[in-house]
CSV table of C-alpha atoms in Angstrom, one decimal:
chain,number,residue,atom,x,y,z
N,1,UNK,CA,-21.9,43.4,-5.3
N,2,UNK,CA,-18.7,41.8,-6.7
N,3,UNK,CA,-16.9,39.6,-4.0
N,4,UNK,CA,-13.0,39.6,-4.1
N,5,UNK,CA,-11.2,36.8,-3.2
N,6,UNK,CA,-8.9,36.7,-0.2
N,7,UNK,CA,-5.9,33.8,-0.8
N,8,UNK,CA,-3.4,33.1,1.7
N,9,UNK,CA,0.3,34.5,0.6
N,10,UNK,CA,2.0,32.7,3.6
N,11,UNK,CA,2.2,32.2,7.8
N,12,UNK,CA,5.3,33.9,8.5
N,13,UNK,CA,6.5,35.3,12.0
N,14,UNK,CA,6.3,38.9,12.9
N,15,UNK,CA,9.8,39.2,12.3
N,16,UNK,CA,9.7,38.4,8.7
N,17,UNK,CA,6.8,40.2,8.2
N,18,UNK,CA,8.2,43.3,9.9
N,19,UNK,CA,11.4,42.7,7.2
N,20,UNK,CA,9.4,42.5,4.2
N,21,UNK,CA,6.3,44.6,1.8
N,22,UNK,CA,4.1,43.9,4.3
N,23,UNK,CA,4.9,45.4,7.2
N,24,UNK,CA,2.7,48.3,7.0
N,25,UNK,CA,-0.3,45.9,6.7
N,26,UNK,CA,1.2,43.7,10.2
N,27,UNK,CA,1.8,47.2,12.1
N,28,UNK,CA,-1.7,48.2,11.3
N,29,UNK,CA,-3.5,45.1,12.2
N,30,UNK,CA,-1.4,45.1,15.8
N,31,UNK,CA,-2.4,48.5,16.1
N,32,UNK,CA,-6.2,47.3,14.9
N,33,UNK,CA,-5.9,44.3,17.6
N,34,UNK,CA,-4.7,45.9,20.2
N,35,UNK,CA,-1.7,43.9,20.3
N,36,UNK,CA,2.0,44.3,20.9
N,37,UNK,CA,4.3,43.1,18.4
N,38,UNK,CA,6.6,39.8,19.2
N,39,UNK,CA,9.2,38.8,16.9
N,40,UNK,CA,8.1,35.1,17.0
N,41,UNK,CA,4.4,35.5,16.8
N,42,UNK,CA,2.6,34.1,13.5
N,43,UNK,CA,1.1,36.0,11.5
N,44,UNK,CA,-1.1,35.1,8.0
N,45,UNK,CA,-0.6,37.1,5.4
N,46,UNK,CA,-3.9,36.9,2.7
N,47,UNK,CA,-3.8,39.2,-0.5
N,48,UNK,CA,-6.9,40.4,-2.3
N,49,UNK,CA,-6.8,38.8,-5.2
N,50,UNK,CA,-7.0,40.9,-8.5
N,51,UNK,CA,-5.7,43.7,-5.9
N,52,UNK,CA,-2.3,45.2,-4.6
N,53,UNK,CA,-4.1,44.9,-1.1
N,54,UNK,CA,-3.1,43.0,1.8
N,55,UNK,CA,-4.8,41.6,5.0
N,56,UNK,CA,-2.5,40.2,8.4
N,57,UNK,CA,-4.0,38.2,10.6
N,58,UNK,CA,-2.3,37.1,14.1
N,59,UNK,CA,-2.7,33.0,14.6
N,60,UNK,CA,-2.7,31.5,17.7
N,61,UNK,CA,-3.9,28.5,19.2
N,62,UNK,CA,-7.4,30.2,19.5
N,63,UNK,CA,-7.6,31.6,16.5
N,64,UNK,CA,-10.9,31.7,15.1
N,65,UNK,CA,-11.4,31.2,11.7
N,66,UNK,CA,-15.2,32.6,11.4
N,67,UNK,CA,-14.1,35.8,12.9
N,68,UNK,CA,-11.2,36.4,10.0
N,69,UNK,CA,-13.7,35.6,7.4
N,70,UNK,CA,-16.5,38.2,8.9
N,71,UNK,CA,-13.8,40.6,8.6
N,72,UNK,CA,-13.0,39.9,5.0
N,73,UNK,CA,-16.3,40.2,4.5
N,74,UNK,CA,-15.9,44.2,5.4
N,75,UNK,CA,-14.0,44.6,2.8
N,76,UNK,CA,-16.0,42.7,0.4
N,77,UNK,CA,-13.5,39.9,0.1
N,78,UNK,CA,-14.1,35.9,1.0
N,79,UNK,CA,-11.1,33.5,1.8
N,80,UNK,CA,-10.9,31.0,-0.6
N,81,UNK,CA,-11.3,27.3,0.3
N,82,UNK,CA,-7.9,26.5,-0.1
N,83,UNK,CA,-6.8,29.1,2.3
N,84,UNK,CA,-9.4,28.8,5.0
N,85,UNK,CA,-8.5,24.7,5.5
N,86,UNK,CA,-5.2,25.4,5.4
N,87,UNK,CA,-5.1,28.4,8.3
N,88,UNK,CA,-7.4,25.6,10.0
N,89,UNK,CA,-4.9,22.8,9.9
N,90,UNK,CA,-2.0,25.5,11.5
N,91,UNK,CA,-4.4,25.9,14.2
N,92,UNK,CA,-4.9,22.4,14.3
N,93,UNK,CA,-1.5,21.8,14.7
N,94,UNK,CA,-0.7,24.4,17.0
N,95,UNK,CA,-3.4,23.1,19.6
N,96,UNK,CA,-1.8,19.4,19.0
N,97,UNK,CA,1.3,20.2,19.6
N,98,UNK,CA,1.0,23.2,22.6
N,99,UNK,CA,3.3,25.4,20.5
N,100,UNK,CA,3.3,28.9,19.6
N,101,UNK,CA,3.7,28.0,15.3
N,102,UNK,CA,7.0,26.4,15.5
């Protein structure tokens, strides 16, 4: 089976995501998580490369990166290297600092 390639677009809060092409994929994804949607939340946005299809994922401080790639992997997609280290190091920073992504 061919793997697609999942590459971070951008962390951007729910606001801006709710004001831009992507909102769709971000109202889904709450819906998906069970969550409620706050302006100032973070929120990754990773596109399928090759594809005009869009995943949102919520980041937190406990955000765990093995669970985003398992489900990437349902849609046949991986997150590329580049991507996955650099949602890492938001987390990272998030749990240094004891912010919400600001």
């Amino acid at each position: 089976m061919v793997k697609f390639t999942a590459k971070l677009i951008s962390i951007i809060t729910v606001e801006e995501a709710l004001n831009s092409e992507v909102s769709g994929t971000v109202r889904v994804r709450a819906s998906h998580d069970n969550r409620e949607l706050d302006p100032n939340q973070n929120v990754a946005i990773l596109n399928i490369e090759g594809t005009t299809s869009y995943q949102a994922y919520f980041v937190d401080p406990d955000t765990d990166i093995e669970k985003i790639k398992a489900d990437l992997e349902k849609y046949g997609a991986v997150l590329n290297h580049n991507s996955e280290e650099i949602i890492k190091k938001y987390v990272e920073r998030m749990n240094d600092e004891g912010c919400q992504g600001d």
